[in-house]
């Protein structure tokens, strides 16, 4: 392709970059490709002959930029962090006023805010874009969270809308706010993803260690749950993973997988940001910390030698219809609490960063394409659509009824787990948070008294105005 005719250029042919490029080309856009190891870009075209006409790999970054229609759109799909800064530096001298650079990786939104500022005055627009859905999502329709100038979004929408997943005919892509809004929302998506996955793993632990169920039987339970309130991609893949046999040994594959979870950082960032904003996100925190504990397998094995396992009481966890119903209800209730925490972080960040995040739209674009996609997100969207001000999802009629009803099951499940020594950090965190959140008279009056005693930090009184200090007895 000699003349500039590509609608968009994708820079970085890792899995996500290549899959997004194929998706974009399939939607009919002329797509330029570039990768530092240039053969990779040509490989993407050659391996996909049905799309070859739309895919235009280039030998050099200069040729790649020149192959783009002006004003240009460059989508950077490289590893988050330094590689993004490096690519921006290489691109900048080749770009002109009005061009758009999109970072479609899992960036720390603080970096996105910084990169936006650095681009100020250059005339080049920077867009931080969260993309969720893994490899298949990128190829066939991800959920896309866009941050940057609204006018720039208007220019990108014709490309991004058909590329995104569709839910009931509506594209799962939206402009969420300026600078880091898109990447921030993606970070919280991942924090919720962690919490959801951890709570599912805890219920799996109860069924395995408490009720003594086999992996295929548990697979059937999750498949059944996927037909009702818990319906979601994560529950669906749980059933698939549990049902899978290892072709070599014939054993359930899940039983052969080492119990050490990896993490790339986004879940942790969500917790760090929640802490900075002063929002209790205990289910997300528990999930991140549980991955950390899981990765110290040798240490855990040594601790088990010291303490032994508690005498698990399988009888307490019955895998009969009633016992399974209780677990299902407990998981549904804890899930509502976890999502409410994720939404509370976004609401606080929206104020702090003046993004005016469209929280209902976020639920809408998470209904398909992304890892946490589920019908449940449609309920969240409806709660926001209802027109009333949502202070917290736990206070909406949509969810308060369900939590009021489901809390008893969550209490019973957490109590049994605690008494039997089955770890349920995220389920227990959800319950404790809920109990804390719904209590009008808390206990930090004592904390305030202590702070005033040792540090003269002052406290407020119900019966007087203004900050008070008391002359406490010397200790
Ligand atoms: C998504 C996912 C994805 C994430 C992986 C792995 O929305 O498609 O969140 O972006 O990178 O799930 O994350 P961890 O390695 O941290 O588990």
CSV table of C-alpha atoms and ligand atoms in Angstrom, one decimal:
chain,number,residue,atom,x,y,z
A,1,UNK,CA,0.0,0.0,0.0
A,2,UNK,CA,1.9,3.1,-1.2
A,3,UNK,CA,-0.6,5.9,-0.7
A,4,UNK,CA,-1.9,6.8,2.8
A,5,UNK,CA,-5.2,5.0,3.1
A,6,UNK,CA,-5.4,3.1,6.3
A,7,UNK,CA,-8.2,4.1,8.7
A,8,UNK,CA,-6.2,3.1,11.7
A,9,UNK,CA,-2.8,1.6,12.6
A,10,UNK,CA,-2.3,-1.0,15.3
A,11,UNK,CA,1.2,-0.9,16.8
A,12,UNK,CA,2.2,-4.0,18.7
A,13,UNK,CA,1.3,-7.5,17.4
A,14,UNK,CA,1.1,-9.4,20.7
A,15,UNK,CA,-2.0,-11.5,21.2
A,16,UNK,CA,-4.3,-8.6,22.1
A,17,UNK,CA,-2.9,-6.3,19.4
A,18,UNK,CA,-3.2,-8.9,16.7
A,19,UNK,CA,-6.7,-9.9,17.7
A,20,UNK,CA,-7.9,-6.4,17.8
A,21,UNK,CA,-6.4,-5.6,14.4
A,22,UNK,CA,-8.2,-8.7,12.9
A,23,UNK,CA,-11.4,-7.5,14.5
A,24,UNK,CA,-11.0,-4.0,13.1
A,25,UNK,CA,-10.1,-5.3,9.7
A,26,UNK,CA,-13.1,-7.7,9.7
A,27,UNK,CA,-15.4,-4.7,10.3
A,28,UNK,CA,-14.1,-3.3,7.0
A,29,UNK,CA,-11.5,-0.8,8.1
A,30,UNK,CA,-8.2,-0.6,6.3
A,31,UNK,CA,-5.8,-1.5,9.1
A,32,UNK,CA,-2.0,-0.8,9.1
A,33,UNK,CA,0.1,-3.1,11.3
A,34,UNK,CA,3.5,-2.5,12.9
A,35,UNK,CA,5.6,-4.5,15.2
A,36,UNK,CA,9.2,-4.0,16.3
A,37,UNK,CA,10.0,-7.5,15.0
A,38,UNK,CA,8.4,-6.7,11.6
A,39,UNK,CA,7.9,-10.4,10.6
A,40,UNK,CA,5.2,-10.6,13.2
A,41,UNK,CA,3.0,-8.0,11.5
A,42,UNK,CA,3.5,-9.7,8.2
A,43,UNK,CA,2.7,-13.0,9.9
A,44,UNK,CA,-0.6,-11.7,11.1
A,45,UNK,CA,-1.6,-10.8,7.6
A,46,UNK,CA,-0.3,-14.0,6.0
A,47,UNK,CA,-2.0,-16.2,8.6
A,48,UNK,CA,-5.4,-14.5,7.9
A,49,UNK,CA,-5.8,-14.6,4.1
A,50,UNK,CA,-9.5,-13.9,4.3
A,51,UNK,CA,-8.7,-10.5,5.8
A,52,UNK,CA,-5.4,-9.9,4.0
A,53,UNK,CA,-6.8,-7.2,1.8
A,54,UNK,CA,-7.6,-5.0,4.8
A,55,UNK,CA,-4.4,-5.7,6.7
A,56,UNK,CA,-1.3,-3.6,5.8
A,57,UNK,CA,1.8,-4.6,7.6
A,58,UNK,CA,4.7,-2.1,7.4
A,59,UNK,CA,8.5,-2.5,7.5
A,60,UNK,CA,9.2,0.7,9.5
A,61,UNK,CA,7.5,2.9,11.9
A,62,UNK,CA,7.8,5.8,9.4
A,63,UNK,CA,6.1,3.8,6.7
A,64,UNK,CA,3.4,2.7,9.2
A,65,UNK,CA,2.7,6.3,10.1
A,66,UNK,CA,2.8,7.4,6.5
A,67,UNK,CA,0.3,4.7,5.5
A,68,UNK,CA,-2.4,6.3,7.7
A,69,UNK,CA,-5.1,8.7,6.5
A,70,UNK,CA,-4.8,12.1,8.1
A,71,UNK,CA,-5.7,13.0,10.8
A,72,UNK,CA,-4.1,9.7,11.9
A,73,UNK,CA,-5.3,7.2,14.5
A,74,UNK,CA,-2.7,5.0,16.1
A,75,UNK,CA,-3.6,2.3,18.5
A,76,UNK,CA,-0.7,1.2,20.8
A,77,UNK,CA,-1.1,-2.3,22.0
A,78,UNK,CA,2.2,-3.0,23.9
A,79,UNK,CA,2.9,-4.0,27.5
A,80,UNK,CA,1.8,-1.5,30.0
A,81,UNK,CA,4.4,0.8,31.6
A,82,UNK,CA,7.7,1.9,30.0
A,83,UNK,CA,7.1,0.3,26.5
A,84,UNK,CA,4.1,2.7,26.1
A,85,UNK,CA,6.2,5.7,26.9
A,86,UNK,CA,8.9,4.5,24.5
A,87,UNK,CA,6.4,4.0,21.7
A,88,UNK,CA,4.9,7.5,22.3
A,89,UNK,CA,8.4,9.0,22.1
A,90,UNK,CA,9.1,7.2,18.8
A,91,UNK,CA,5.8,8.2,17.3
A,92,UNK,CA,5.6,11.9,18.4
A,93,UNK,CA,8.1,13.3,15.8
A,94,UNK,CA,6.3,11.5,13.1
A,95,UNK,CA,2.8,12.7,14.0
A,96,UNK,CA,1.0,16.0,13.3
A,97,UNK,CA,-1.6,18.2,14.8
A,98,UNK,CA,-5.0,16.5,15.1
A,99,UNK,CA,-3.6,12.9,15.1
A,100,UNK,CA,-4.8,10.5,17.8
A,101,UNK,CA,-2.7,8.1,19.8
A,102,UNK,CA,-4.7,5.5,21.8
A,103,UNK,CA,-3.2,3.3,24.5
A,104,UNK,CA,-5.3,0.2,24.5
A,105,UNK,CA,-3.3,-1.7,27.1
A,106,UNK,CA,-4.0,-2.3,30.8
A,107,UNK,CA,-2.4,1.0,31.9
A,108,UNK,CA,-2.2,2.4,35.3
A,109,UNK,CA,-4.6,5.4,35.0
A,110,UNK,CA,-2.1,7.6,36.8
A,111,UNK,CA,0.2,7.0,33.8
A,112,UNK,CA,-2.6,7.8,31.4
A,113,UNK,CA,-3.3,11.1,33.2
A,114,UNK,CA,0.5,11.9,33.0
A,115,UNK,CA,0.7,11.0,29.3
A,116,UNK,CA,-2.4,13.2,28.6
A,117,UNK,CA,-0.7,16.2,30.2
A,118,UNK,CA,2.6,15.5,28.4
A,119,UNK,CA,0.7,15.7,25.1
A,120,UNK,CA,-0.9,19.0,26.0
A,121,UNK,CA,0.0,21.8,23.6
A,122,UNK,CA,1.3,19.3,21.0
A,123,UNK,CA,-2.0,19.2,19.1
A,124,UNK,CA,-1.8,15.4,19.3
A,125,UNK,CA,-4.6,13.7,21.2
A,126,UNK,CA,-4.1,11.0,23.7
A,127,UNK,CA,-6.7,8.4,24.5
A,128,UNK,CA,-6.5,5.9,27.4
A,129,UNK,CA,-8.7,3.0,26.4
A,130,UNK,CA,-9.5,0.0,28.6
A,131,UNK,CA,-10.2,-3.2,26.7
A,132,UNK,CA,-11.7,-6.2,28.3
A,133,UNK,CA,-12.5,-9.7,27.1
A,134,UNK,CA,-9.2,-11.5,26.7
A,135,UNK,CA,-8.1,-12.9,23.4
A,136,UNK,CA,-11.5,-14.0,22.2
A,137,UNK,CA,-13.1,-10.7,23.2
A,138,UNK,CA,-10.5,-8.7,21.4
A,139,UNK,CA,-11.0,-10.8,18.2
A,140,UNK,CA,-14.8,-10.9,18.2
A,141,UNK,CA,-16.0,-8.1,20.4
A,142,UNK,CA,-14.5,-6.7,23.6
A,143,UNK,CA,-16.0,-4.2,26.1
A,144,UNK,CA,-14.2,-0.9,25.5
A,145,UNK,CA,-13.8,1.9,28.1
A,146,UNK,CA,-12.7,5.2,26.5
A,147,UNK,CA,-11.1,8.1,28.3
A,148,UNK,CA,-9.9,11.4,26.7
A,149,UNK,CA,-11.4,14.4,25.0
A,150,UNK,CA,-15.1,13.9,24.1
A,151,UNK,CA,-14.5,15.4,20.6
A,152,UNK,CA,-11.9,12.8,20.0
A,153,UNK,CA,-14.3,10.0,21.0
A,154,UNK,CA,-16.8,11.3,18.4
A,155,UNK,CA,-14.1,10.7,15.8
A,156,UNK,CA,-13.3,7.2,17.1
A,157,UNK,CA,-16.8,6.0,17.7
A,158,UNK,CA,-17.5,4.9,14.1
A,159,UNK,CA,-14.5,2.5,14.3
A,160,UNK,CA,-15.0,1.4,17.9
A,161,UNK,CA,-18.7,0.8,17.9
A,162,UNK,CA,-18.8,-2.1,15.4
A,163,UNK,CA,-15.6,-3.5,16.9
A,164,UNK,CA,-17.0,-3.7,20.4
A,165,UNK,CA,-19.3,-6.5,21.7
A,166,UNK,CA,-23.0,-6.0,21.2
A,167,UNK,CA,-25.7,-6.5,23.9
A,168,UNK,CA,-29.2,-6.4,22.5
A,169,UNK,CA,-27.9,-4.4,19.5
A,170,UNK,CA,-26.1,-1.8,21.7
A,171,UNK,CA,-22.3,-1.6,21.4
A,172,UNK,CA,-20.4,-2.2,24.6
A,173,UNK,CA,-18.2,0.9,24.2
A,174,UNK,CA,-18.6,4.3,25.7
A,175,UNK,CA,-16.7,7.5,26.4
A,176,UNK,CA,-16.4,7.6,30.2
A,177,UNK,CA,-14.6,10.9,30.8
A,178,UNK,CA,-11.4,12.8,30.3
A,179,UNK,CA,-7.8,11.6,30.6
A,180,UNK,CA,-7.6,8.5,32.8
A,181,UNK,CA,-11.3,7.7,33.1
A,182,UNK,CA,-11.3,4.8,30.7
A,183,UNK,CA,-8.2,3.1,32.3
A,184,UNK,CA,-9.5,3.8,35.8
A,185,UNK,CA,-12.8,2.1,35.0
A,186,UNK,CA,-10.9,-0.9,33.5
A,187,UNK,CA,-8.8,-1.1,36.7
A,188,UNK,CA,-12.0,-1.3,38.8
A,189,UNK,CA,-13.4,-3.8,36.4
A,190,UNK,CA,-10.4,-6.0,37.1
A,191,UNK,CA,-10.7,-5.4,40.9
A,192,UNK,CA,-14.3,-6.7,40.7
A,193,UNK,CA,-13.1,-9.5,38.4
A,194,UNK,CA,-10.7,-10.5,41.2
A,195,UNK,CA,-13.4,-10.4,43.9
A,196,UNK,CA,-15.9,-12.3,41.8
A,197,UNK,CA,-13.3,-15.0,41.0
A,198,UNK,CA,-12.1,-15.3,44.6
A,199,UNK,CA,-15.6,-15.7,45.9
A,200,UNK,CA,-16.3,-18.4,43.3
A,201,UNK,CA,-13.0,-20.1,44.4
A,202,UNK,CA,-14.1,-20.0,48.1
A,203,UNK,CA,-17.4,-21.6,47.3
A,204,UNK,CA,-15.5,-24.2,45.3
A,205,UNK,CA,-13.3,-24.7,48.4
A,206,UNK,CA,-16.5,-25.3,50.5
A,207,UNK,CA,-17.8,-27.8,48.1
A,208,UNK,CA,-14.5,-29.6,47.8
A,209,UNK,CA,-13.2,-29.5,51.3
A,210,UNK,CA,-16.4,-29.1,53.3
A,211,UNK,CA,-18.8,-31.2,51.3
A,212,UNK,CA,-16.3,-33.6,49.7
A,213,UNK,CA,-17.5,-33.2,46.2
A,214,UNK,CA,-15.6,-34.2,43.1
A,215,UNK,CA,-14.7,-31.8,40.4
A,216,UNK,CA,-17.2,-33.1,37.8
A,217,UNK,CA,-20.0,-32.9,40.3
A,218,UNK,CA,-19.0,-29.4,41.2
A,219,UNK,CA,-18.9,-28.6,37.5
A,220,UNK,CA,-22.6,-29.7,37.3
A,221,UNK,CA,-23.5,-27.5,40.2
A,222,UNK,CA,-21.9,-24.4,38.7
A,223,UNK,CA,-23.5,-25.2,35.3
A,224,UNK,CA,-26.9,-25.3,37.0
A,225,UNK,CA,-26.2,-22.0,38.8
A,226,UNK,CA,-25.4,-20.5,35.5
A,227,UNK,CA,-29.0,-20.8,34.5
A,228,UNK,CA,-30.3,-18.4,37.2
A,229,UNK,CA,-29.3,-15.3,39.1
A,230,UNK,CA,-25.6,-16.1,39.1
A,231,UNK,CA,-25.6,-16.4,35.3
A,232,UNK,CA,-22.3,-15.0,34.1
A,233,UNK,CA,-19.2,-15.7,32.0
A,234,UNK,CA,-17.2,-16.4,35.2
A,235,UNK,CA,-19.6,-19.0,36.5
A,236,UNK,CA,-19.8,-20.5,33.0
A,237,UNK,CA,-16.0,-20.9,32.7
A,238,UNK,CA,-15.9,-22.3,36.3
A,239,UNK,CA,-18.2,-25.1,35.2
A,240,UNK,CA,-16.0,-25.7,32.1
A,241,UNK,CA,-12.8,-25.8,34.1
A,242,UNK,CA,-14.2,-28.2,36.7
A,243,UNK,CA,-15.6,-30.5,34.0
A,244,UNK,CA,-12.3,-30.8,32.1
A,245,UNK,CA,-10.3,-34.0,32.3
A,246,UNK,CA,-6.6,-34.2,31.8
A,247,UNK,CA,-6.1,-36.2,28.6
A,248,UNK,CA,-2.9,-37.8,29.9
A,249,UNK,CA,-4.0,-39.1,33.3
A,250,UNK,CA,-7.8,-39.0,32.9
A,251,UNK,CA,-8.1,-37.1,36.2
A,252,UNK,CA,-9.9,-33.8,36.6
A,253,UNK,CA,-7.5,-31.2,35.3
A,254,UNK,CA,-8.3,-28.8,38.1
A,255,UNK,CA,-7.0,-31.3,40.6
A,256,UNK,CA,-3.6,-31.2,38.9
A,257,UNK,CA,-3.2,-27.4,38.7
A,258,UNK,CA,-0.9,-25.8,41.3
A,259,UNK,CA,-2.8,-23.6,43.7
A,260,UNK,CA,-0.7,-20.5,43.2
A,261,UNK,CA,-2.5,-17.6,41.5
A,262,UNK,CA,-0.7,-15.1,39.3
A,263,UNK,CA,-1.5,-11.4,39.0
A,264,UNK,CA,-0.4,-8.7,36.6
A,265,UNK,CA,-1.2,-5.7,38.8
A,266,UNK,CA,-4.5,-4.2,37.9
A,267,UNK,CA,-6.4,-5.9,40.8
A,268,UNK,CA,-3.8,-4.5,43.2
A,269,UNK,CA,-4.1,-1.0,41.6
A,270,UNK,CA,-7.9,-1.1,42.2
A,271,UNK,CA,-7.3,-1.6,45.9
A,272,UNK,CA,-4.6,1.0,46.1
A,273,UNK,CA,-6.9,3.6,44.5
A,274,UNK,CA,-9.8,2.5,46.8
A,275,UNK,CA,-7.5,3.2,49.8
A,276,UNK,CA,-6.5,6.5,48.4
A,277,UNK,CA,-10.1,7.5,48.0
A,278,UNK,CA,-11.1,6.2,51.5
A,279,UNK,CA,-13.5,3.6,50.2
A,280,UNK,CA,-13.8,0.3,51.9
A,281,UNK,CA,-13.3,-2.3,49.1
A,282,UNK,CA,-12.8,-5.2,51.4
A,283,UNK,CA,-13.9,-8.0,48.9
A,284,UNK,CA,-11.4,-6.7,46.3
A,285,UNK,CA,-8.7,-6.4,49.0
A,286,UNK,CA,-9.4,-9.9,50.2
A,287,UNK,CA,-9.1,-11.2,46.6
A,288,UNK,CA,-5.8,-9.5,46.0
A,289,UNK,CA,-4.4,-10.6,49.3
A,290,UNK,CA,-5.6,-14.2,48.8
A,291,UNK,CA,-3.7,-14.4,45.5
A,292,UNK,CA,-0.6,-13.2,47.5
A,293,UNK,CA,-1.1,-15.9,50.2
A,294,UNK,CA,-1.7,-18.5,47.5
A,295,UNK,CA,1.7,-17.8,45.9
A,296,UNK,CA,3.5,-18.7,49.2
A,297,UNK,CA,2.7,-22.3,48.8
A,298,UNK,CA,5.7,-23.7,50.6
A,299,UNK,CA,5.1,-21.4,53.5
A,300,UNK,CA,1.5,-22.5,53.7
A,301,UNK,CA,2.5,-26.2,53.7
A,302,UNK,CA,4.9,-25.5,56.6
A,303,UNK,CA,2.1,-23.7,58.5
A,304,UNK,CA,-0.2,-26.6,58.0
A,305,UNK,CA,2.5,-28.9,59.6
A,306,UNK,CA,2.4,-26.6,62.6
A,307,UNK,CA,-1.3,-26.2,63.0
A,308,UNK,CA,-2.8,-29.1,61.0
A,309,UNK,CA,-6.1,-28.7,59.3
A,310,UNK,CA,-9.0,-28.2,61.5
A,311,UNK,CA,-11.3,-31.2,61.7
A,312,UNK,CA,-13.4,-30.3,58.8
A,313,UNK,CA,-17.0,-31.1,59.4
A,314,UNK,CA,-18.3,-32.3,56.0
A,315,UNK,CA,-21.8,-32.9,57.5
A,316,UNK,CA,-22.1,-29.1,58.0
A,317,UNK,CA,-21.9,-28.5,54.3
A,318,UNK,CA,-24.6,-30.6,52.7
A,319,UNK,CA,-24.4,-31.0,49.0
A,320,UNK,CA,-28.1,-31.7,48.9
A,321,UNK,CA,-30.6,-29.4,47.2
A,322,UNK,CA,-31.1,-27.3,50.4
A,323,UNK,CA,-27.3,-27.0,51.1
A,324,UNK,CA,-26.6,-26.0,47.5
A,325,UNK,CA,-29.5,-23.5,47.5
A,326,UNK,CA,-28.0,-21.9,50.5
A,327,UNK,CA,-24.5,-21.6,48.9
A,328,UNK,CA,-26.0,-20.2,45.7
A,329,UNK,CA,-27.9,-17.5,47.6
A,330,UNK,CA,-24.8,-16.7,49.7
A,331,UNK,CA,-22.7,-16.3,46.6
A,332,UNK,CA,-25.3,-14.1,45.0
A,333,UNK,CA,-25.5,-11.9,48.0
A,334,UNK,CA,-21.8,-11.5,48.5
A,335,UNK,CA,-21.5,-10.7,44.8
A,336,UNK,CA,-23.9,-7.8,45.1
A,337,UNK,CA,-21.8,-6.5,48.0
A,338,UNK,CA,-18.6,-6.8,46.0
A,339,UNK,CA,-20.0,-5.0,43.0
A,340,UNK,CA,-21.4,-2.3,45.3
A,341,UNK,CA,-17.9,-1.8,46.6
A,342,UNK,CA,-16.5,-1.5,43.1
A,343,UNK,CA,-19.2,1.0,42.1
A,344,UNK,CA,-18.5,3.0,45.3
A,345,UNK,CA,-14.8,3.3,44.3
A,346,UNK,CA,-15.9,4.6,40.9
A,347,UNK,CA,-18.4,7.0,42.4
A,348,UNK,CA,-15.7,8.5,44.7
A,349,UNK,CA,-13.1,8.6,41.9
A,350,UNK,CA,-15.6,10.4,39.6
A,351,UNK,CA,-15.9,13.2,42.2
A,352,UNK,CA,-12.2,13.3,43.0
A,353,UNK,CA,-11.1,13.5,39.3
A,354,UNK,CA,-14.2,15.4,38.1
A,355,UNK,CA,-14.9,12.8,35.5
A,356,UNK,CA,-18.6,12.6,36.0
A,357,UNK,CA,-18.4,8.9,35.3
A,358,UNK,CA,-21.6,7.6,33.7
A,359,UNK,CA,-22.1,4.7,36.1
A,360,UNK,CA,-25.2,3.3,34.4
A,361,UNK,CA,-23.4,3.3,31.0
A,362,UNK,CA,-20.5,1.5,32.6
A,363,UNK,CA,-22.8,-1.3,33.7
A,364,UNK,CA,-24.3,-1.3,30.2
A,365,UNK,CA,-20.9,-1.7,28.4
A,366,UNK,CA,-20.0,-4.5,30.9
A,367,UNK,CA,-23.0,-6.6,30.0
A,368,UNK,CA,-21.2,-8.2,27.1
A,369,UNK,CA,-17.6,-8.7,25.9
A,370,UNK,CA,-15.8,-8.3,29.2
A,371,UNK,CA,-14.7,-10.9,31.7
A,372,UNK,CA,-17.3,-10.0,34.3
A,373,UNK,CA,-20.2,-9.9,31.8
A,374,UNK,CA,-23.5,-11.2,33.2
A,375,UNK,CA,-27.2,-10.5,33.3
A,376,UNK,CA,-26.6,-9.1,36.7
A,377,UNK,CA,-25.0,-6.0,35.1
A,378,UNK,CA,-28.2,-5.3,33.4
A,379,UNK,CA,-29.8,-5.1,36.8
A,380,UNK,CA,-27.1,-2.6,37.9
A,381,UNK,CA,-27.8,-0.6,34.7
A,382,UNK,CA,-31.5,-0.5,35.5
A,383,UNK,CA,-30.8,0.7,39.0
A,384,UNK,CA,-29.0,3.7,37.5
A,385,UNK,CA,-31.6,4.1,34.8
A,386,UNK,CA,-34.4,4.3,37.4
A,387,UNK,CA,-33.8,8.0,37.7
A,388,UNK,CA,-33.2,8.1,41.5
A,389,UNK,CA,-29.9,9.2,42.9
A,390,UNK,CA,-27.8,6.1,43.7
A,391,UNK,CA,-25.8,6.7,46.8
A,392,UNK,CA,-24.7,3.1,46.9
A,393,UNK,CA,-26.1,0.1,45.1
A,394,UNK,CA,-26.9,-1.5,48.5
A,395,UNK,CA,-29.4,1.3,49.1
A,396,UNK,CA,-31.3,0.8,45.8
A,397,UNK,CA,-34.6,-1.1,45.8
A,398,UNK,CA,-33.3,-3.4,43.1
A,399,UNK,CA,-30.6,-4.8,45.4
A,400,UNK,CA,-31.8,-4.0,49.0
A,401,UNK,CA,-34.5,-6.6,48.7
A,402,UNK,CA,-32.2,-9.3,47.5
A,403,UNK,CA,-29.5,-8.5,50.1
A,404,UNK,CA,-32.1,-8.5,52.9
A,405,UNK,CA,-33.3,-11.9,51.8
A,406,UNK,CA,-29.9,-13.4,51.0
A,407,UNK,CA,-28.0,-12.2,54.0
A,408,UNK,CA,-29.2,-15.1,56.2
A,409,UNK,CA,-27.7,-17.6,53.7
A,410,UNK,CA,-24.5,-15.7,53.6
A,411,UNK,CA,-24.3,-15.7,57.4
A,412,UNK,CA,-24.9,-19.4,57.6
A,413,UNK,CA,-22.3,-20.2,55.0
A,414,UNK,CA,-19.6,-17.9,56.4
A,415,UNK,CA,-20.3,-19.2,60.0
A,416,UNK,CA,-20.0,-22.8,59.0
A,417,UNK,CA,-16.8,-22.1,57.0
A,418,UNK,CA,-15.3,-20.3,59.9
A,419,UNK,CA,-16.1,-23.1,62.4
A,420,UNK,CA,-14.8,-25.7,60.0
A,421,UNK,CA,-11.6,-23.9,59.1
A,422,UNK,CA,-12.4,-23.5,55.4
A,423,UNK,CA,-11.0,-20.1,54.4
A,424,UNK,CA,-13.6,-17.6,53.0
A,425,UNK,CA,-11.7,-14.3,53.1
A,426,UNK,CA,-13.8,-12.5,50.5
A,427,UNK,CA,-17.2,-14.0,51.5
A,428,UNK,CA,-16.5,-13.0,55.1
A,429,UNK,CA,-15.3,-9.6,54.1
A,430,UNK,CA,-18.5,-9.0,52.1
A,431,UNK,CA,-20.6,-10.0,55.2
A,432,UNK,CA,-18.6,-7.9,57.7
A,433,UNK,CA,-18.6,-4.9,55.4
A,434,UNK,CA,-22.4,-5.2,55.0
A,435,UNK,CA,-22.9,-5.4,58.8
A,436,UNK,CA,-20.6,-2.4,59.2
A,437,UNK,CA,-22.3,-0.4,56.4
A,438,UNK,CA,-25.8,-1.0,57.6
A,439,UNK,CA,-25.2,0.0,61.2
A,440,UNK,CA,-26.2,3.5,62.2
A,441,UNK,CA,-24.3,3.5,65.5
A,442,UNK,CA,-20.7,2.3,64.9
A,443,UNK,CA,-17.7,2.0,67.2
A,444,UNK,CA,-15.3,4.6,65.9
A,445,UNK,CA,-16.5,6.9,68.7
A,446,UNK,CA,-14.1,4.9,70.8
A,447,UNK,CA,-11.3,5.2,68.2
A,448,UNK,CA,-11.9,9.0,68.2
A,449,UNK,CA,-11.6,9.0,72.0
A,450,UNK,CA,-8.3,7.1,71.8
A,451,UNK,CA,-7.0,9.5,69.1
A,452,UNK,CA,-7.9,12.5,71.2
A,453,UNK,CA,-6.3,11.0,74.2
A,454,UNK,CA,-2.9,10.2,72.7
A,455,UNK,CA,-2.7,12.9,70.0
A,456,UNK,CA,-5.2,15.6,70.8
A,457,UNK,CA,-6.8,14.9,67.4
A,458,UNK,CA,-10.2,16.1,68.6
A,459,UNK,CA,-13.6,14.6,68.1
A,460,UNK,CA,-17.2,15.7,67.4
A,461,UNK,CA,-20.0,15.4,69.9
A,462,UNK,CA,-23.7,14.8,69.1
A,463,UNK,CA,-24.7,17.5,71.6
A,464,UNK,CA,-22.3,20.3,70.7
A,465,UNK,CA,-21.0,22.0,67.6
A,466,UNK,CA,-17.4,22.0,66.5
A,467,UNK,CA,-14.3,20.0,67.1
A,468,UNK,CA,-13.8,19.0,70.8
A,469,UNK,CA,-10.8,18.2,72.9
A,470,UNK,CA,-11.0,16.5,76.2
A,471,UNK,CA,-8.4,16.6,79.1
A,472,UNK,CA,-8.1,12.9,79.6
A,473,UNK,CA,-6.6,11.4,82.8
A,474,UNK,CA,-2.9,10.8,82.4
A,475,UNK,CA,-2.0,7.2,81.5
B,1,LIG,C1,-9.9,-8.5,30.9
B,1,LIG,C2,-8.9,-9.0,31.9
B,1,LIG,C3,-7.5,-8.9,31.5
B,1,LIG,C4,-6.5,-9.3,32.5
B,1,LIG,C5,-6.5,-10.7,32.8
B,1,LIG,C6,-5.3,-11.2,33.7
B,1,LIG,O1,-10.7,-7.7,31.3
B,1,LIG,O2,-9.8,-9.0,29.7
B,1,LIG,O3,-9.1,-8.4,33.1
B,1,LIG,O4,-7.3,-7.5,31.1
B,1,LIG,O5,-5.2,-8.9,32.1
B,1,LIG,O6,-7.7,-11.1,33.4
B,1,LIG,O7,-5.3,-10.5,34.9
B,1,LIG,P1,-4.4,-11.0,36.1
B,1,LIG,O8,-3.2,-11.6,35.5
B,1,LIG,O9,-4.1,-9.8,36.9
B,1,LIG,O10,-5.2,-12.0,36.7
